Coordinates of C-alpha atoms in Angstrom, one line a residue:
Chain A
M9 CA -0.7 120.9 176.5
R10 CA -3.3 119.5 178.8
C11 CA -4.5 121.7 181.7
G12 CA -3.3 119.1 184.3
T13 CA 0.3 119.4 182.9
A14 CA 0.0 123.2 182.8
K15 CA -1.0 123.3 186.5
K16 CA 2.0 121.2 187.5
R17 CA 4.3 123.4 185.4
L18 CA 2.7 126.6 186.9
S19 CA 3.7 125.3 190.3
D20 CA 7.3 124.6 189.1
D21 CA 7.4 128.0 187.5
L22 CA 6.5 129.7 190.8
D23 CA 9.4 127.9 192.5
G24 CA 11.8 128.9 189.7
A25 CA 12.2 125.3 188.7
L26 CA 10.8 125.4 185.1
A27 CA 13.1 125.0 182.1
P28 CA 12.8 128.0 179.6
E29 CA 11.6 125.9 176.7
R30 CA 8.8 124.5 178.9
K31 CA 8.0 128.0 180.1
D32 CA 7.4 129.1 176.5
R33 CA 4.9 126.3 176.0
L34 CA 3.2 127.1 179.3
E35 CA 2.8 130.7 178.3
A36 CA 1.3 129.7 175.0
H37 CA -1.2 127.5 176.8
L38 CA -2.1 130.2 179.3
R39 CA -2.9 132.7 176.5
S40 CA -5.6 130.3 175.2
C41 CA -6.9 128.9 178.5
P42 CA -8.8 131.2 180.9
A43 CA -9.2 128.4 183.5
C44 CA -5.5 128.0 183.8
R45 CA -5.0 131.8 183.9
A46 CA -7.4 131.9 186.9
Y47 CA -5.5 129.1 188.5
R48 CA -2.3 130.9 188.1
D49 CA -3.7 134.0 189.7
D50 CA -4.9 131.9 192.7
L51 CA -1.4 130.4 193.0
V52 CA 0.2 133.9 193.0
L53 CA -2.1 134.9 195.8
L54 CA -1.2 131.8 197.7
Q55 CA 2.4 132.5 197.3
A56 CA 2.0 136.0 198.6
G57 CA 0.2 134.6 201.7
A58 CA 2.9 132.0 202.3
L59 CA 6.1 134.0 201.9
Y60 CA 6.3 136.3 204.8
P61 CA 8.9 136.6 207.6
A62 CA 8.1 135.3 211.0
D63 CA 8.2 138.9 212.4
R64 CA 8.8 139.4 216.1
S65 CA 10.1 142.3 218.0
P66 CA 13.9 142.6 218.8
E67 CA 12.9 142.1 222.5
C68 CA 11.3 138.8 221.7
W69 CA 14.5 137.6 219.9
A70 CA 16.6 138.8 222.8
A71 CA 14.4 136.8 225.3
F72 CA 14.6 133.8 223.0
E73 CA 18.4 133.9 222.9
K74 CA 18.7 134.4 226.6
R75 CA 16.4 131.4 227.3
L76 CA 18.4 129.3 224.9
E77 CA 21.7 130.3 226.5
S78 CA 20.5 129.1 229.9
K79 CA 19.5 125.8 228.4
L80 CA 22.8 125.3 226.6
A81 CA 24.8 126.2 229.8
G82 CA 24.4 122.6 231.1
E83 CA 25.0 120.9 227.8
E84 CA 28.2 119.9 226.0
P85 CA 28.4 119.7 222.2
G86 CA 28.2 116.1 221.1
R87 CA 27.6 113.6 218.2
G88 CA 23.9 113.1 218.5
A89 CA 22.3 111.6 215.4
V90 CA 20.0 113.7 213.1
G91 CA 17.6 111.5 211.2
I92 CA 16.1 112.0 207.8
P93 CA 12.4 113.3 207.9
F94 CA 9.8 110.7 207.0
S95 CA 12.4 107.8 207.1
G96 CA 10.2 105.8 209.5
R97 CA 7.3 106.2 207.1
R98 CA 9.6 105.0 204.3
R99 CA 10.7 101.9 206.3
W100 CA 7.0 101.0 206.9
A101 CA 6.3 101.5 203.2
W102 CA 9.2 99.1 202.2
A103 CA 8.1 96.6 204.8
A104 CA 4.5 96.7 203.5
A105 CA 5.7 96.3 199.9
G106 CA 7.9 93.4 200.9
G107 CA 5.0 91.7 202.7
M108 CA 2.8 92.1 199.7
A109 CA 5.4 90.7 197.4
L110 CA 5.9 87.6 199.7
A111 CA 2.1 87.0 199.8
A112 CA 1.9 87.3 196.0
A113 CA 4.8 84.8 195.6
G114 CA 3.1 82.4 198.1
L115 CA -0.2 82.6 196.2
W116 CA 1.6 82.1 192.9
F117 CA 3.4 78.9 194.2
A118 CA 0.2 77.6 195.8
L119 CA -2.2 78.1 192.9
L120 CA -0.6 79.1 189.6
R121 CA 2.9 77.7 189.4
P122 CA 3.7 76.2 186.0
G123 CA 3.0 72.5 185.7
T124 CA 0.2 72.4 188.1
A125 CA -3.0 72.0 186.2
V126 CA -5.9 73.5 187.9
T127 CA -8.7 71.0 187.3
A128 CA -12.3 70.9 188.5
A129 CA -12.5 69.2 191.9
W130 CA -13.3 65.6 191.9
V131 CA -16.6 65.2 193.8
P132 CA -17.0 61.8 195.3
D133 CA -20.7 62.2 195.5
E134 CA -22.5 59.0 194.9
D135 CA -25.5 60.7 193.2
A136 CA -23.2 62.4 190.8
L137 CA -20.9 59.4 190.2
I138 CA -23.5 56.8 189.2
P139 CA -24.8 58.7 186.1
L140 CA -21.2 59.4 185.1
L141 CA -20.3 55.8 185.3
Q142 CA -23.4 54.8 183.3
E143 CA -22.5 57.3 180.7
A144 CA -18.9 56.1 180.7
E145 CA -20.0 52.5 179.9
A146 CA -21.4 53.8 176.6
D147 CA -18.4 56.0 175.7
P148 CA -15.0 54.4 175.6
E149 CA -13.2 57.8 175.7
L150 CA -15.0 59.0 178.7
E151 CA -14.5 55.6 180.4
R152 CA -10.7 56.0 180.0
D153 CA -10.8 59.5 181.4
V154 CA -12.9 58.4 184.4
D155 CA -10.6 55.4 185.0
R156 CA -7.6 57.7 184.9
E157 CA -9.2 60.1 187.4
I158 CA -10.2 57.3 189.8
R159 CA -6.6 55.8 189.7
A160 CA -5.1 59.2 190.3
S161 CA -7.3 60.0 193.2
I162 CA -6.7 56.6 194.8
E163 CA -2.9 57.0 194.3
E164 CA -3.1 60.3 196.0
M165 CA -4.6 58.7 199.1
T166 CA -2.4 55.5 199.1
P167 CA 0.6 55.7 201.5
V168 CA 4.0 55.3 199.8
L169 CA 5.3 51.8 200.3
D170 CA 9.0 50.8 200.4
A171 CA 10.2 49.4 197.1
D172 CA 11.5 46.2 198.7
I173 CA 8.3 45.1 200.2
I174 CA 6.1 46.0 197.2
F175 CA 4.7 43.1 195.1
L176 CA 3.1 43.4 191.7
P177 CA -0.6 43.1 192.4
A178 CA -0.3 45.4 195.4
A179 CA 1.2 48.1 193.2
D180 CA -2.1 48.4 191.5
P181 CA -4.4 50.6 193.6
L182 CA -7.5 49.0 192.2
F183 CA -6.2 45.6 193.7
W184 CA -6.9 46.9 197.2
E185 CA -10.1 48.5 196.2
S186 CA -11.5 45.2 194.8
L187 CA -10.8 43.2 198.1
S188 CA -13.7 42.5 200.4
D189 CA -13.6 43.3 204.1
D190 CA -13.0 39.6 205.0
E191 CA -10.1 39.4 202.6
L192 CA -8.5 42.6 204.0
R193 CA -8.9 41.2 207.5
F194 CA -7.2 38.0 206.5
I195 CA -4.3 39.8 204.9
A196 CA -4.0 42.0 208.0
S197 CA -3.9 39.0 210.4
E198 CA -1.3 37.2 208.2
L199 CA 0.9 40.3 208.1
E200 CA 0.6 40.6 211.9
K201 CA 1.8 37.0 212.3
E202 CA 4.8 37.6 210.0
T203 CA 5.9 41.0 211.2
G204 CA 4.2 41.6 214.5
L205 CA 3.1 45.0 213.2
G206 CA -0.2 44.3 211.7
G207 CA -1.3 45.0 208.2
P208 CA -3.7 47.4 206.4
K209 CA -6.9 47.9 208.4
Chain B
M243 CA 27.7 142.2 213.7
D244 CA 30.1 139.2 213.7
E245 CA 31.9 139.1 210.3
R246 CA 33.4 135.6 210.7
P247 CA 32.4 133.2 207.9
E248 CA 29.9 130.5 208.7
D249 CA 32.4 127.6 208.2
R250 CA 34.7 129.0 210.8
L251 CA 31.9 129.5 213.3
V252 CA 30.7 125.9 212.8
E253 CA 34.3 124.7 213.3
E254 CA 34.6 126.6 216.5
A255 CA 31.2 125.4 217.7
R256 CA 32.3 121.8 217.0
R257 CA 35.2 122.3 219.3
G258 CA 32.8 123.6 222.0
G259 CA 32.8 127.3 221.2
R260 CA 29.6 128.5 222.8
E261 CA 30.1 132.1 221.6
A262 CA 30.5 130.9 218.0
F263 CA 27.3 128.8 218.4
A264 CA 25.4 131.8 219.8
E265 CA 26.4 133.7 216.6
L266 CA 25.1 130.8 214.5
V267 CA 21.8 131.0 216.5
R268 CA 21.5 134.7 215.8
R269 CA 22.1 134.2 212.1
H270 CA 19.5 131.4 211.7
E271 CA 16.9 131.9 214.4
R272 CA 14.4 133.7 212.1
R273 CA 14.5 131.1 209.4
V274 CA 14.3 128.2 211.9
Y275 CA 11.4 129.9 213.7
G276 CA 9.7 130.5 210.3
V277 CA 9.8 126.8 209.6
V278 CA 8.6 125.5 213.0
F279 CA 5.9 128.3 213.2
R280 CA 4.4 127.2 209.9
M281 CA 4.6 123.6 210.7
A282 CA 3.2 123.9 214.3
G283 CA 0.7 126.6 213.4
N284 CA 1.1 128.8 216.5
R285 CA 3.6 131.0 218.1
S286 CA 4.0 129.6 221.6
D287 CA 4.7 126.0 220.3
A288 CA 6.9 127.5 217.7
D289 CA 9.0 129.2 220.3
D290 CA 9.5 126.0 222.3
L291 CA 10.3 124.0 219.1
A292 CA 12.9 126.6 217.9
Q293 CA 14.6 126.2 221.3
E294 CA 14.6 122.5 220.9
V295 CA 16.0 122.7 217.4
F296 CA 19.0 124.7 218.6
L297 CA 19.5 122.6 221.6
T298 CA 19.5 119.4 219.5
A299 CA 21.9 121.1 217.0
W300 CA 24.3 121.9 219.8
K301 CA 24.2 118.3 221.1
A302 CA 24.8 116.9 217.6
I303 CA 27.1 119.5 216.1
A304 CA 30.1 117.2 216.2
S305 CA 28.2 114.8 213.8
F306 CA 27.5 117.6 211.3
N307 CA 28.8 116.6 207.9
R308 CA 30.6 119.7 206.5
S309 CA 29.8 118.7 202.9
A310 CA 26.2 120.0 203.5
S311 CA 25.2 123.5 204.3
F312 CA 24.7 124.3 208.0
Y313 CA 21.3 125.8 207.3
T314 CA 20.2 122.7 205.4
W315 CA 21.2 120.6 208.4
L316 CA 19.4 123.0 210.8
Y317 CA 16.2 122.8 208.6
R318 CA 16.3 119.0 208.8
I319 CA 16.4 119.2 212.6
A320 CA 13.5 121.7 212.5
V321 CA 11.4 119.5 210.2
N322 CA 12.1 116.4 212.4
K323 CA 11.2 118.3 215.6
S324 CA 8.0 119.6 214.0
L325 CA 6.9 116.2 212.8
T326 CA 7.5 114.7 216.2
F327 CA 5.5 117.6 217.8
L328 CA 2.6 117.1 215.3
K329 CA 2.4 113.4 216.0
K330 CA 2.3 114.1 219.8
R331 CA -0.3 116.7 219.4
R332 CA -2.5 114.5 217.3
R333 CA -2.2 111.7 219.9
E334 CA -3.2 114.1 222.7
K335 CA -6.0 115.5 220.6
D336 CA -7.3 112.0 220.0
R337 CA -7.1 111.2 223.7
T338 CA -9.0 114.3 224.9
E339 CA -11.3 114.4 221.9
F340 CA -10.6 118.0 221.7
D341 CA -12.7 119.8 219.1
E342 CA -10.3 122.3 217.6
N343 CA -12.5 124.4 215.4
L344 CA -10.8 126.7 213.0
S345 CA -12.0 130.0 214.4
V346 CA -10.7 129.1 217.9
A347 CA -7.3 128.2 216.3
A348 CA -7.2 131.5 214.5
S349 CA -8.0 133.5 217.7
A350 CA -5.4 131.6 219.7
R351 CA -2.9 132.5 217.0
G352 CA -3.6 136.2 217.5
L353 CA -4.7 136.5 213.8
P354 CA -8.0 138.1 212.7
S355 CA -10.7 135.5 212.1
S356 CA -13.0 137.9 210.3
P357 CA -12.3 140.4 207.5
E358 CA -13.5 143.4 209.5
G359 CA -10.7 145.7 210.6
S360 CA -7.9 143.8 208.9
S361 CA -6.0 144.1 205.7
V362 CA -6.6 141.7 202.9
L363 CA -3.0 140.4 203.1
S364 CA -3.2 139.6 206.8
E365 CA -6.5 138.0 206.3
L366 CA -5.0 135.9 203.5
R367 CA -2.1 134.9 205.8
G368 CA -4.4 133.9 208.6
R369 CA -6.4 131.7 206.3
M370 CA -3.3 130.4 204.7
D371 CA -1.9 129.3 208.1
E372 CA -5.1 127.5 208.8
A373 CA -5.1 125.8 205.4
I374 CA -1.5 124.8 205.7
E375 CA -2.3 123.1 209.0
S376 CA -4.7 120.9 207.1
L377 CA -2.1 119.6 204.7
P378 CA -0.6 116.1 205.1
A379 CA 2.8 116.3 206.8
P380 CA 5.0 115.6 203.7
F381 CA 3.2 118.2 201.7
R382 CA 3.2 120.7 204.5
A383 CA 7.0 120.3 205.1
S384 CA 7.7 120.8 201.4
F385 CA 5.4 123.8 201.1
V386 CA 6.8 125.5 204.2
L387 CA 10.4 125.1 203.0
V388 CA 9.9 126.1 199.4
A389 CA 7.0 128.6 199.4
G390 CA 7.5 129.8 202.9
E391 CA 11.3 129.9 203.2
G392 CA 12.2 130.3 199.5
L393 CA 14.3 127.1 199.3
S394 CA 14.9 125.7 195.9
H395 CA 13.6 122.2 195.1
A396 CA 17.1 120.9 195.3
D397 CA 17.7 122.3 198.8
A398 CA 14.3 121.2 200.1
A399 CA 15.1 117.7 198.7
R400 CA 18.4 117.7 200.6
V401 CA 16.6 118.7 203.8
L402 CA 13.8 116.1 203.4
G403 CA 16.0 113.3 202.1
C404 CA 14.0 112.8 198.9
S405 CA 14.4 113.6 195.2
E406 CA 13.7 117.0 193.5
N407 CA 10.9 115.4 191.6
T408 CA 9.2 114.4 194.8
V409 CA 9.5 117.9 196.1
S410 CA 8.1 119.2 192.8
W411 CA 5.1 116.8 193.0
R412 CA 4.4 117.6 196.6
M413 CA 4.4 121.3 195.9
H414 CA 2.0 120.8 193.0
K415 CA -0.3 118.7 195.2
A416 CA -0.1 121.1 198.2
R417 CA -1.0 124.1 196.0
K418 CA -3.9 122.3 194.5
L419 CA -5.2 121.4 197.9
L420 CA -4.7 124.9 199.2
Q421 CA -6.3 126.4 196.2
A422 CA -9.3 124.1 196.5
R423 CA -9.7 124.9 200.1
L424 CA -9.4 128.7 199.8
K425 CA -11.1 129.0 196.4
P426 CA -14.0 131.1 197.6
F427 CA -11.8 133.5 199.5
L428 CA -9.3 133.8 196.7
G429 CA -12.2 134.6 194.3
E430 CA -13.3 137.4 196.7
V431 CA -9.8 138.9 196.9
R432 CA -9.3 138.8 193.1
S433 CA -12.6 140.5 192.4

């Protein structure tokens, strides 16, 4: 038996709450452990210091009863509620635990839910992009990967169009990227004539 | 001495019997006082708290569930009142920044603060009361009920609304804290 366990059982034993078979094992440990024996002696002293009657003279009790009687005189017996000690503390503990669980669930959904690959951020930094594109020209596999990433990032930024107004070249994000400013302005003006709403700016 | 059984007294008190309630007060005042005294740490506050406990019991006696013991119910009120009192006292203490050093607390309590002219046991009790005051409230409540009032773990669990295991752990922790705090003094006593 470890000393930590022995100390816990010593406390239970003093309160008369230790099962007999556990008590035997505790006694065996105490015979071989002077530190736990000293701890037991300390606990016995503490018990002696704690267990004493709140002694007051009979006159004190008589005065106490008289004072209470006068207070009770103006009161009727009722159905007032008697709460459980520390229940407020428990409510706070449950509320805190619930809050933490919600926060954990939120984090899980935001960052780690299945199916969401956490990839390195795409950095549209011109200095970093040029060497990468040069390297991709010499490596077909890297070229495919870079192409896929570019398409995915453009798709993310492209607004969703209605299916009935979509036309085939416009469905390709790279189509819009390849147009010059003059061409875009021309398309915008033509759309404005047709619909009165204007086109992509 | 009134020989009526407690159940009957409680029933009469529930119907408004003041004399029956007065008898219940006489039977339980010492135990209730013992709890609030050890929780509050001084006699004058304990006296007021014990009064409040019985006043609350009178106002709530119609809601007393007879499946529990009357004294368990009274103890629950006593612990609740003491906890409210301790919270209030802590707030007041914070507001006034009152420096309550232990020797002053011991003097106010009327207990000896030095070993001279006192028995070892009363010295131990004085130091114990101070040390109990330093325990966190849940540990203090368990310790006062079990070690001070001799309640079983099961009864203390009913009073505190927790499991017996919780009471057992709180007792163990409370004893460890008290032993650590009073170690030098306990060593002197044993030698």
